[in-house]
Coordinates of C-alpha atoms and ligand atoms in Angstrom, one line a residue:
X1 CA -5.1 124.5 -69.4
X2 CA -2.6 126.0 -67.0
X3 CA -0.7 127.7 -70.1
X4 CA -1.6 130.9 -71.3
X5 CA -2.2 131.1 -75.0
X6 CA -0.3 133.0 -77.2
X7 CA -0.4 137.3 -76.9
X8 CA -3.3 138.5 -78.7
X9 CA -2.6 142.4 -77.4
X10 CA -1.8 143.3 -81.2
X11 CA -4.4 146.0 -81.2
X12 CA -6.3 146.7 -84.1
X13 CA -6.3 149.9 -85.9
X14 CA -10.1 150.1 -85.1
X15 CA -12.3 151.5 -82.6
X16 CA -15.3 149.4 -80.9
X17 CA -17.6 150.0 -83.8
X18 CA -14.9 150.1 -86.5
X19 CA -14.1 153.6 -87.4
X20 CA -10.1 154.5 -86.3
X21 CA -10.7 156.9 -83.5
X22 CA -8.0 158.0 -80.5
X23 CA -9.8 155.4 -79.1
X24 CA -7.3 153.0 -79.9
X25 CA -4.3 155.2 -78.3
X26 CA -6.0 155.4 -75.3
X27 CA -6.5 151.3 -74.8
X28 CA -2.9 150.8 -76.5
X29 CA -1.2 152.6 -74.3
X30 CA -2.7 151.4 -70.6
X31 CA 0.3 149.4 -68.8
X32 CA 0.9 145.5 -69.1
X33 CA -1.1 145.0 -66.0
X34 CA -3.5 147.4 -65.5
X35 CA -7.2 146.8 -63.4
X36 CA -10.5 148.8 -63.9
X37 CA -12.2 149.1 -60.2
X38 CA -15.7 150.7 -58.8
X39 CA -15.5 154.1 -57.8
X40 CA -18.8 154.3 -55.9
X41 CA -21.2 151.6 -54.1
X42 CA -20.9 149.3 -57.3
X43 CA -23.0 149.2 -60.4
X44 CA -21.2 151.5 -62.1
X45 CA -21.1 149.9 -65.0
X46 CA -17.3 148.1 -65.2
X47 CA -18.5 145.6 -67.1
X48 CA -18.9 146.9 -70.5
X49 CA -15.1 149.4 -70.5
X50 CA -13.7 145.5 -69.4
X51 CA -15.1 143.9 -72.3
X52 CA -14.2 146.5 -74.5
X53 CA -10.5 146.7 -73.3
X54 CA -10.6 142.6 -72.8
X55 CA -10.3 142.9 -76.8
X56 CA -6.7 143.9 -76.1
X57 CA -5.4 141.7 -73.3
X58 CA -4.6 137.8 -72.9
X59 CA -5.9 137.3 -69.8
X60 CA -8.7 139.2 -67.7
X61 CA -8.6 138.2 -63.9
X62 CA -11.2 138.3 -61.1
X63 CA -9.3 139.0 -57.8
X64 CA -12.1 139.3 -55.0
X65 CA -16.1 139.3 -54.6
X66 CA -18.1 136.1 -55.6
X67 CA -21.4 136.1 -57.7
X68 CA -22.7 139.4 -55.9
X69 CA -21.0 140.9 -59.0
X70 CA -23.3 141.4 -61.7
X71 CA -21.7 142.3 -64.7
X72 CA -24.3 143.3 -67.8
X73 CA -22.2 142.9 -71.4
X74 CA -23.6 143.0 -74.8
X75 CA -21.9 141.0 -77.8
X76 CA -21.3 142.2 -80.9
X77 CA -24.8 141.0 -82.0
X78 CA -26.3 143.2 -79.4
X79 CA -27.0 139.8 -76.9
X80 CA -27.2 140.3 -73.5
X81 CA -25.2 138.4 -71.1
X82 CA -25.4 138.6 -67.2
X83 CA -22.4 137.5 -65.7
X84 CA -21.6 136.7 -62.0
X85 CA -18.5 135.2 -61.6
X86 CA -17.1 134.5 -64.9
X87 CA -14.8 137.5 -65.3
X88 CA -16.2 139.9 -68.2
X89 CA -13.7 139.1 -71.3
X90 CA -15.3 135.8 -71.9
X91 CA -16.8 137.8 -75.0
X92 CA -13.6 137.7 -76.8
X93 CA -12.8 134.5 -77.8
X94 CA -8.6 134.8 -77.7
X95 CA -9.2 136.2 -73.6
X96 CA -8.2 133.7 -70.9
X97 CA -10.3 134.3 -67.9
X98 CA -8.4 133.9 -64.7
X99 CA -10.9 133.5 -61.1
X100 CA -8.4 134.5 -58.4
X101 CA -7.2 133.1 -55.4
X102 CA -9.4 136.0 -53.6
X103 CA -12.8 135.5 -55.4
X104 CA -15.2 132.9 -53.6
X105 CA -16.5 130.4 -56.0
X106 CA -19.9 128.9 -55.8
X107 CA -20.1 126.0 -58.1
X108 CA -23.7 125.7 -58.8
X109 CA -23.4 129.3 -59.9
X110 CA -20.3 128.9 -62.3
X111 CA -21.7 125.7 -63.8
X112 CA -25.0 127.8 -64.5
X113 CA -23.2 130.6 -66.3
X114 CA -20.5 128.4 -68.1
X115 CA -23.8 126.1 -69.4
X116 CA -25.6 129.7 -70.3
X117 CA -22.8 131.0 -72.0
X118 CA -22.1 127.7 -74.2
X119 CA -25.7 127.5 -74.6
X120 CA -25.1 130.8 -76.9
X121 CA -22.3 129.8 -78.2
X122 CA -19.6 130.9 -76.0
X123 CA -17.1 128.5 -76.0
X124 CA -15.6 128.0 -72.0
X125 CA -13.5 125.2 -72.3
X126 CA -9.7 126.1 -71.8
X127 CA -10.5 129.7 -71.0
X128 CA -11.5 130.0 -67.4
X129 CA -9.2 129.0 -64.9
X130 CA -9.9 128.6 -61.1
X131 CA -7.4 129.4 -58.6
X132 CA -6.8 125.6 -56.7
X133 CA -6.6 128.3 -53.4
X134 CA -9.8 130.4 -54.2
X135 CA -12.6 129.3 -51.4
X136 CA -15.6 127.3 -52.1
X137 CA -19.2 128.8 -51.3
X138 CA -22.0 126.4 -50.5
X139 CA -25.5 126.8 -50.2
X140 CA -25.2 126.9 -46.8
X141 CA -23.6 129.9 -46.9
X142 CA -26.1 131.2 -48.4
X143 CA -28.8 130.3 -45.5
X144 CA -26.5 131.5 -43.3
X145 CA -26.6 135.1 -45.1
X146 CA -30.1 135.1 -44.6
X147 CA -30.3 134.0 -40.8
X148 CA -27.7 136.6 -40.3
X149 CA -30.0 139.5 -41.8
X150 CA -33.0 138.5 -40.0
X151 CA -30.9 138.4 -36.8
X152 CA -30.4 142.4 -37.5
X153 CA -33.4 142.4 -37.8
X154 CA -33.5 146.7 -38.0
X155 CA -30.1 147.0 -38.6
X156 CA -29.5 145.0 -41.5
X157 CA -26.5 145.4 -44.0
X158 CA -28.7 145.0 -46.8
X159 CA -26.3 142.1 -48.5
X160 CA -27.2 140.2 -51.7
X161 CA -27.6 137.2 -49.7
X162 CA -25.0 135.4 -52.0
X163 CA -23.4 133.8 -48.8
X164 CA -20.5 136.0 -49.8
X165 CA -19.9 137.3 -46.0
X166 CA -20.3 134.1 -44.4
X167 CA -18.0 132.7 -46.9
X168 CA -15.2 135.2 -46.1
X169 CA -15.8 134.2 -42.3
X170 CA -15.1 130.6 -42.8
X171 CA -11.8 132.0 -45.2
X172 CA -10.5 134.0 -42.4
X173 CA -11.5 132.0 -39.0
X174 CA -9.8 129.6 -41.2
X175 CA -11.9 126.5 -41.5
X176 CA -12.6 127.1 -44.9
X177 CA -12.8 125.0 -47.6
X178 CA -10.8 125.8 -51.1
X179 CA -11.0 124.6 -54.7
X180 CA -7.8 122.5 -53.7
X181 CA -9.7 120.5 -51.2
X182 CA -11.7 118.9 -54.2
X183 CA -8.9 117.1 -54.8
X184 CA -8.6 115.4 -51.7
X185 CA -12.1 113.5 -51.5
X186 CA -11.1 110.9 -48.9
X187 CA -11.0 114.1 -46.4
X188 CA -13.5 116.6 -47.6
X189 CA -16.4 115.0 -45.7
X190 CA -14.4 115.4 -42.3
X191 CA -14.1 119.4 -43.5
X192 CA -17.4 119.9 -44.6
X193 CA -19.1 118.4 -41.8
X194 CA -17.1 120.3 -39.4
X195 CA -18.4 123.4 -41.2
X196 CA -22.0 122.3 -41.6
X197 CA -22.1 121.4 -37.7
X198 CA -20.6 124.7 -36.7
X199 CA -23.8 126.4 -38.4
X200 CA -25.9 123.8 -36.6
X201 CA -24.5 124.7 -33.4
X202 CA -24.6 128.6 -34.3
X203 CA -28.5 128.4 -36.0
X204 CA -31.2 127.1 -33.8
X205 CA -33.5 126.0 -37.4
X206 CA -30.6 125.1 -39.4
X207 CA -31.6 121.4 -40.6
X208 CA -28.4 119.1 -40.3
X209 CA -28.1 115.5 -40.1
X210 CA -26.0 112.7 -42.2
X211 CA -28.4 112.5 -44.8
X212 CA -27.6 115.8 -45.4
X213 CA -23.6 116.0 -45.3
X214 CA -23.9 112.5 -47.8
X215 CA -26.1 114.4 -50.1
X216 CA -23.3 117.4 -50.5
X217 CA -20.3 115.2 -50.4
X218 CA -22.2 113.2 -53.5
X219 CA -22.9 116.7 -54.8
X220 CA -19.4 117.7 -54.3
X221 CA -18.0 114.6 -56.0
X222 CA -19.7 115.3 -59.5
X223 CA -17.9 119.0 -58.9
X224 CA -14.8 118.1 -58.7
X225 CA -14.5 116.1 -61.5
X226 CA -16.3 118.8 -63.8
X227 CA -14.2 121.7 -62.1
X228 CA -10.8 119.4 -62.8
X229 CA -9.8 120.7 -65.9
X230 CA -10.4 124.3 -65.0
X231 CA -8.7 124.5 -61.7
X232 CA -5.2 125.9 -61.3
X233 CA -2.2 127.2 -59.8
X234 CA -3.6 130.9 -61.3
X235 CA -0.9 132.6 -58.9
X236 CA 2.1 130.7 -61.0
X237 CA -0.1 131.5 -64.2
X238 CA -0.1 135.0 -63.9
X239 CA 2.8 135.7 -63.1
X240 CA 4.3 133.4 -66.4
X241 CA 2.1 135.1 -67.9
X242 CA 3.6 139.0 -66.7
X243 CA 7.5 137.4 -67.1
X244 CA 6.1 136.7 -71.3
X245 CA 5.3 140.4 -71.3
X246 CA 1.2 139.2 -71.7
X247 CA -1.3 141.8 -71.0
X248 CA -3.0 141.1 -68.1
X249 CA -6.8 143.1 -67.0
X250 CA -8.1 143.3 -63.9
X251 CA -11.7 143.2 -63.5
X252 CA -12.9 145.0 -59.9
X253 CA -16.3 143.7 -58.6
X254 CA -18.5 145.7 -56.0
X255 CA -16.3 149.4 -55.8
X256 CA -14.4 151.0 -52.9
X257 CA -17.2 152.5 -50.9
X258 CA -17.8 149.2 -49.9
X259 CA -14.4 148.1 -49.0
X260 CA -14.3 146.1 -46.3
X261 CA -11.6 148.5 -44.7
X262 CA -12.1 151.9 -46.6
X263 CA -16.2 151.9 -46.9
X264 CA -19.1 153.0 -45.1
X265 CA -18.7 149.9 -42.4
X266 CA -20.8 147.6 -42.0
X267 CA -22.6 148.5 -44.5
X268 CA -20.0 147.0 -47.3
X269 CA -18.6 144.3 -48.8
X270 CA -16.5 141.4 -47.2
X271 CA -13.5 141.6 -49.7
X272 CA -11.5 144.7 -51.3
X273 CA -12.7 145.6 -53.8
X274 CA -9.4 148.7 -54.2
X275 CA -6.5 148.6 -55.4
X276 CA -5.0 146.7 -52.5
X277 CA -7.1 143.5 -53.4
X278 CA -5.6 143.4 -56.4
X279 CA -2.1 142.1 -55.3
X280 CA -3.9 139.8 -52.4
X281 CA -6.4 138.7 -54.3
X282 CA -3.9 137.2 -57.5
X283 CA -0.8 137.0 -56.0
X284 CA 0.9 139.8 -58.3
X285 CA 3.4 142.0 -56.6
X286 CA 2.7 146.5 -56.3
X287 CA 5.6 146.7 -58.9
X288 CA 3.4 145.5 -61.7
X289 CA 0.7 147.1 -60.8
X290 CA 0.6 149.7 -63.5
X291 CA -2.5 151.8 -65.2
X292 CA -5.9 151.8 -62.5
X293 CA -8.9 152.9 -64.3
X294 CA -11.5 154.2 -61.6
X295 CA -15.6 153.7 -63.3
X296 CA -18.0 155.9 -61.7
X297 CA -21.5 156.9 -62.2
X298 CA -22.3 160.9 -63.7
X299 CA -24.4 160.4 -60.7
X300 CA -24.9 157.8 -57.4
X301 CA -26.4 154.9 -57.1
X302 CA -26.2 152.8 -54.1
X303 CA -28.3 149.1 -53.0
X304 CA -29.3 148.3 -49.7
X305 CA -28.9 150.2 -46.2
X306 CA -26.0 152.3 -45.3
X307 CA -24.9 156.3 -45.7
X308 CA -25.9 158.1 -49.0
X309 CA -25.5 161.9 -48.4
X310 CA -26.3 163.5 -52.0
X311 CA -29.3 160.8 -51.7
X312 CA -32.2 162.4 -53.8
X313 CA -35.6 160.9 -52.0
X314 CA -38.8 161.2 -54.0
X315 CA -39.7 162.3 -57.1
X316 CA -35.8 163.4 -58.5
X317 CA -34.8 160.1 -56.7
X318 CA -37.5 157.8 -58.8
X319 CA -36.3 159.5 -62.4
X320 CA -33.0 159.0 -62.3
X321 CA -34.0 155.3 -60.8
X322 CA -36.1 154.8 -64.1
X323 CA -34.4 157.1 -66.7
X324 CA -31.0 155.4 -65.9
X325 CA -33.1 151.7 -65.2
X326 CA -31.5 151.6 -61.7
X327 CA -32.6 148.1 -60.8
X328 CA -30.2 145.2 -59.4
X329 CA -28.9 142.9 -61.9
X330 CA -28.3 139.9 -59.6
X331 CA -31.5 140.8 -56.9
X332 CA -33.5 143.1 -58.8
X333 CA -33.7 145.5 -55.9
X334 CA -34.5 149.2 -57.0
X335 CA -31.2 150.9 -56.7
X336 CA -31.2 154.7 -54.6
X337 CA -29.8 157.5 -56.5
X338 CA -28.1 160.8 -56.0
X339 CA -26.3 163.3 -57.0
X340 CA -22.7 162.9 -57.9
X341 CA -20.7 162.5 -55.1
X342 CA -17.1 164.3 -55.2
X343 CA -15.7 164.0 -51.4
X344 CA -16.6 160.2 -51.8
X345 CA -14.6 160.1 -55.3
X346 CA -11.8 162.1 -54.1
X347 CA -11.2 159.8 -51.2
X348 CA -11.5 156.9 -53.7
X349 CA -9.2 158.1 -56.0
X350 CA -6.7 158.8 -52.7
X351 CA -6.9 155.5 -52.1
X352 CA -6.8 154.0 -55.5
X353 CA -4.3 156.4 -57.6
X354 CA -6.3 155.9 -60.6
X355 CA -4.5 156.8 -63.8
X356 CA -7.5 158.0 -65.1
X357 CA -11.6 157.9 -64.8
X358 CA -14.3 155.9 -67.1
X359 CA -17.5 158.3 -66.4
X360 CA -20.6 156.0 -67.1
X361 CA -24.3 156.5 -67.9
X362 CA -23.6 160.4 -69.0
X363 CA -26.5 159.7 -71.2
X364 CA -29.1 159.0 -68.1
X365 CA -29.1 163.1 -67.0
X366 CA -29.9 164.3 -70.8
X367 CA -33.3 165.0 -69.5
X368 CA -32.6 167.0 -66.5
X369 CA -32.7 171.0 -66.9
X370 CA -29.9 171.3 -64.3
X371 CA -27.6 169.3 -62.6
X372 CA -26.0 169.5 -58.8
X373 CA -22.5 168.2 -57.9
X374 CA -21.6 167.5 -54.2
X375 CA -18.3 169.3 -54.3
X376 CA -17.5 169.2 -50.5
X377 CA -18.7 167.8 -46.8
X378 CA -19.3 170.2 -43.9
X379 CA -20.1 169.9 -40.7
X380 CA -23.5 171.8 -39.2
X381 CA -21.4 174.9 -38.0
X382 CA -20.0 175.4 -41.8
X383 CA -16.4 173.9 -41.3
X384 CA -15.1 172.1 -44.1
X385 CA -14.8 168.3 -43.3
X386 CA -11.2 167.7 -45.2
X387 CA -11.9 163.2 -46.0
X388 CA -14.8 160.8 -46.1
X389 CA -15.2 160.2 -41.9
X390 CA -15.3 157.1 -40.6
X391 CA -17.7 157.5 -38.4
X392 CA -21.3 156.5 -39.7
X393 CA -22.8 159.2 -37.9
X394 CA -20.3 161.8 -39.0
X395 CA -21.4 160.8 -42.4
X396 CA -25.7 161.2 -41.8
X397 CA -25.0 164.3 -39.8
X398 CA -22.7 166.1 -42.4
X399 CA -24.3 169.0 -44.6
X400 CA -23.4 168.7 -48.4
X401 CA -22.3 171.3 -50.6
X402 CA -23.8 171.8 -54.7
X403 CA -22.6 173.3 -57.3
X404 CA -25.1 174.1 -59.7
X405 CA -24.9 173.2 -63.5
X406 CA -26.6 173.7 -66.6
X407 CA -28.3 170.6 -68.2
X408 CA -27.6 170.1 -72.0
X409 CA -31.7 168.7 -72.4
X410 CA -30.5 166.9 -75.8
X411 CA -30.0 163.2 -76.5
X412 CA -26.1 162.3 -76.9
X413 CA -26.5 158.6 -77.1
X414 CA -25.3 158.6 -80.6
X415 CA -22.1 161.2 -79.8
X416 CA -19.1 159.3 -80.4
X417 CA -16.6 162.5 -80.5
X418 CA -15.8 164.6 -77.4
X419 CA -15.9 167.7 -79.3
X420 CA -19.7 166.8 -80.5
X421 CA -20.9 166.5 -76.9
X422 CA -22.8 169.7 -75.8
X423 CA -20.7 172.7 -74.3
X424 CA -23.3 171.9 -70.7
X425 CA -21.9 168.7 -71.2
X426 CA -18.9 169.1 -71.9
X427 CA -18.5 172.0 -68.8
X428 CA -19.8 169.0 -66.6
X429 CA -17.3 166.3 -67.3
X430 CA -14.2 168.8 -67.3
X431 CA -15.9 170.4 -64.0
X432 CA -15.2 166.4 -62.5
X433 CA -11.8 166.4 -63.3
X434 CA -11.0 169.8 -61.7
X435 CA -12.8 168.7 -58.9
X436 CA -11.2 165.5 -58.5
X437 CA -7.5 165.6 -60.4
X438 CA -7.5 162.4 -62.8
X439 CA -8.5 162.9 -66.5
X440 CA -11.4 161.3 -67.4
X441 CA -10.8 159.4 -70.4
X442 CA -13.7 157.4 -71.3
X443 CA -17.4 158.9 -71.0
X444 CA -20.7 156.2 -71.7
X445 CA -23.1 157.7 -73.4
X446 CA -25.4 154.3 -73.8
X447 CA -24.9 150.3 -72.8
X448 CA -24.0 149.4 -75.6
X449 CA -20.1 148.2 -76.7
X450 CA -20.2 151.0 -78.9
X451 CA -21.4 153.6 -76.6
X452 CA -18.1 154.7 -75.6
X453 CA -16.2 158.6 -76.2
X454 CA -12.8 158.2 -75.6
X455 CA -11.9 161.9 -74.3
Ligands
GTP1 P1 -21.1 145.4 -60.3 O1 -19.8 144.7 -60.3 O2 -22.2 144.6 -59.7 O3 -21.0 146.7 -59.5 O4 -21.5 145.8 -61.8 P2 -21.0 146.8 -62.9 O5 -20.3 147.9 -62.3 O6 -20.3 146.0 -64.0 O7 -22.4 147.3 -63.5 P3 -23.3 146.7 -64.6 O8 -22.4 146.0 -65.7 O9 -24.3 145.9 -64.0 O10 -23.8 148.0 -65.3 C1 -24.9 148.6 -64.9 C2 -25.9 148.8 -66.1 O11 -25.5 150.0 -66.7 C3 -25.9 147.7 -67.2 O12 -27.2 147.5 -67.5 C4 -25.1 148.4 -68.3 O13 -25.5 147.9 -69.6 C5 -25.5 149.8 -68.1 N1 -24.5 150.8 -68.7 C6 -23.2 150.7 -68.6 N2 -22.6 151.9 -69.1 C7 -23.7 152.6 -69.5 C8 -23.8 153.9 -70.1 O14 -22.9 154.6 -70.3 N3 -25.1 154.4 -70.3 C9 -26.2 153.6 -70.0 N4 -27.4 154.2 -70.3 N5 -26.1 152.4 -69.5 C10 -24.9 151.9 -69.2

């Protein structure tokens, strides 16, 4: 399992739903390692433009995040698949999916959505890997996300509850426990208990005891000897894999506004989810870094607590919610929505140097007689704030500016050509990329594979 199969990147003279379109130039010509990342405060809908391009590459690579990713694909019988932590190309039967050393792996999770996906007919076996150096994610990381939250009590971060936070804590105060250690059972009781008594010690409530630590190590022990034949050295795998010129995707979870480092702190993720994470998170060098497609939203979306300044509240808030079904995939939380935000993608693409932008859900504002665009942040006396601050009050006491656009008030889920887009449509998307400075080269119009203009 720890070769890579043979290149499959001969891409076919067809588009996504099998008409030749400049589709095809556009995915043909996007570098030998080349990542698609979140622009906003996730849900921004990477998971479809990976699938698509996953067609076209050998292997598609997690590199950060755990299952607070939730990834909504379609096949090409229209079937709906919720994925988590299994990266997005597991569609395409020819993809090897790579889980980085930087993603945090919760077994019961992964078994759940390997068993759901063969259940369907998707076969798993020989095409995931599992970095032997990506951390492990108990259930007890899970209580501990909880017990965190309620000790916020009014200041909670708003997380998934995945245990993806506390899991990163263990990974960086360094008693974590890796996918490596699964190999070692005569010591992983000593680890886990050390872990497991720590919480005790930290959680008045937290239930431990030896019944408890021999239940898990049993637990573990079935694990391990499932997991073996997936787990391996994924850093010496990739970068084979780059050395036999194979085309390698990288599949962003969460998006930059919630960078641990660059987003609206605390009120983000625990990993990076930039560009940055990419090398950490895989082990892959700048150099090869090539082609960074940035995804973002024709408007915002953003779950949980935390700065939102072209926030809509009320009645525009609750359309766009339903028109564009803004609803968690992994919590089912409704989702708030805003306006598009262009300081916020301006800073991302800073930080990111995306080659060019996917914009997503274009389709969701076909209702709206007008549109606004947050072109710029000032402060209350009118200066122009020049970057995204840093400072979470900065951000709730800065004013916004709009522009003003035309709506287009006709369906376009069906346009496949930029040209057939309407001119209010049209004036939108090319209004972005003045605004911002990367070409947009994809535009959804719909969820589907299929809904996709290449521009
Ligand atoms: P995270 O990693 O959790 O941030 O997920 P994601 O960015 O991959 O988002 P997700 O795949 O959950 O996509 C959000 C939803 O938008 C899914 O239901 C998609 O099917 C849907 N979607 C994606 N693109 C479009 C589009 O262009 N139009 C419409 N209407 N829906 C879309």
């Amino acid at each position: 399992v720890c070769s890579v199969k043979p290149s499959i990147a001969t891409p076919s003279p067809l588009s996504v739903d099998g008409s030749p379109n400049q589709g095809i130039n556009r995915i043909e010509s996007l570098t030998q390692v080349s990542g698609v990342l979140g622009c906003q405060w996730g849900d921004e809908g990477k998971g479809k433009l990976v699938d698509i391009l996953a067609q076209h590459f050998d292997i598609v690579a997690r590199c950060q995040g755990g299952a607070n990713a939730g990834h909504t694909i379609y096949n090409a019988e229209g079937k709906k698949f919720a994925l988590h932590l299994v990266p997005s190309g597991i569609l395409n039967e020819e993809t090897l999916c790579v889980i980085g050393n930087g993603v945090v792996v919760h077994l019961p999770g992964l078994f759940k959505e390997i068993d759901g996906l063969q259940s369907n007919g998707v076969s798993c076996k020989g095409r995931i890997l599992v970095s032997d150096r990506a951390h492990l994610l108990f259930d007890f990381h899970q209580v501990v996300d909880g017990l965190r939250e309620s000790e916020l009590a009014k200041s909670f971060i708003g997380t998934t509850k995945r245990g993806i936070g506390p899991c990163y804590s263990n990974k960086v105060i360094r008693n974590g426990i890796r996918v490596s250690d699964l190999r070692h059972m005569d010591t992983f009781p000593q680890k886990l208990d050390l872990l497991l008594s720590d919480v005790a010690s930290r959680f008045r409530g937290f239930e431990y005891g030896p019944h408890v630590l021999k239940e898990e190590v049993e637990k573990y022990k079935r694990f391990a000897e499932r997991l073996e034949p997936f787990i391996a050295d994924t850093v010496l795998v990739v970068n084979e894999a780059i050395s036999e010129k194979k085309k390698i995707l990288v599949e962003g979870g969460q998006a930059t506004m919630l960078d641990i480092d660059f987003g609206t702190y605390p009120f983000v993720t625990s990993s990076s989810p930039s560009a940055g994470g990419i090398c950490t998170g895989l082990g892959i060098a700048p150099r090869v870094l090539g082609d960074l497609v940035g995804v973002v939203k024709a408007y915002t979306t953003r779950v949980g607590s935390g700065p939102f300044p072209t926030e809509i509240l009320g009645h525009g808030g609750d359309l766009l919610r339903f028109a564009g079904q803004e609803f968690g995939t992994t919590t089912g939380r409704p989702r708030r929505c805003g306006w598009l935000d262009i300081a916020a993608l301006k800073y991302c693409c800073q930080i990111n140097g995306f080659s060019s932008l996917n914009l997503t859900k274009l389709d969701v504002l076909s209702d709206l007689p007008e549109i606004q665009l947050g072109v710029a942040y000032k402060q209350i006396d009118g200066t122009q704030i020049k970057s995204f601050p840093a400072d979470l009050r900065d951000l709730e006491q800065l004013k916004v500016e709009y522009e003003v656009l035309p709506g287009w008030k006709t369906d376009i889920s069906s346009v496949r050509n930029y040209s057939d887009l309407p001119k209010a449509a049209r004036q939108y998307v090319e209004r972005i990329e003045e605004l911002v400075g990367v070409p947009v080269h994809y535009i959804g119009v719909g969820p589907g594979r299929d809904a996709l203009i290449y521009k």
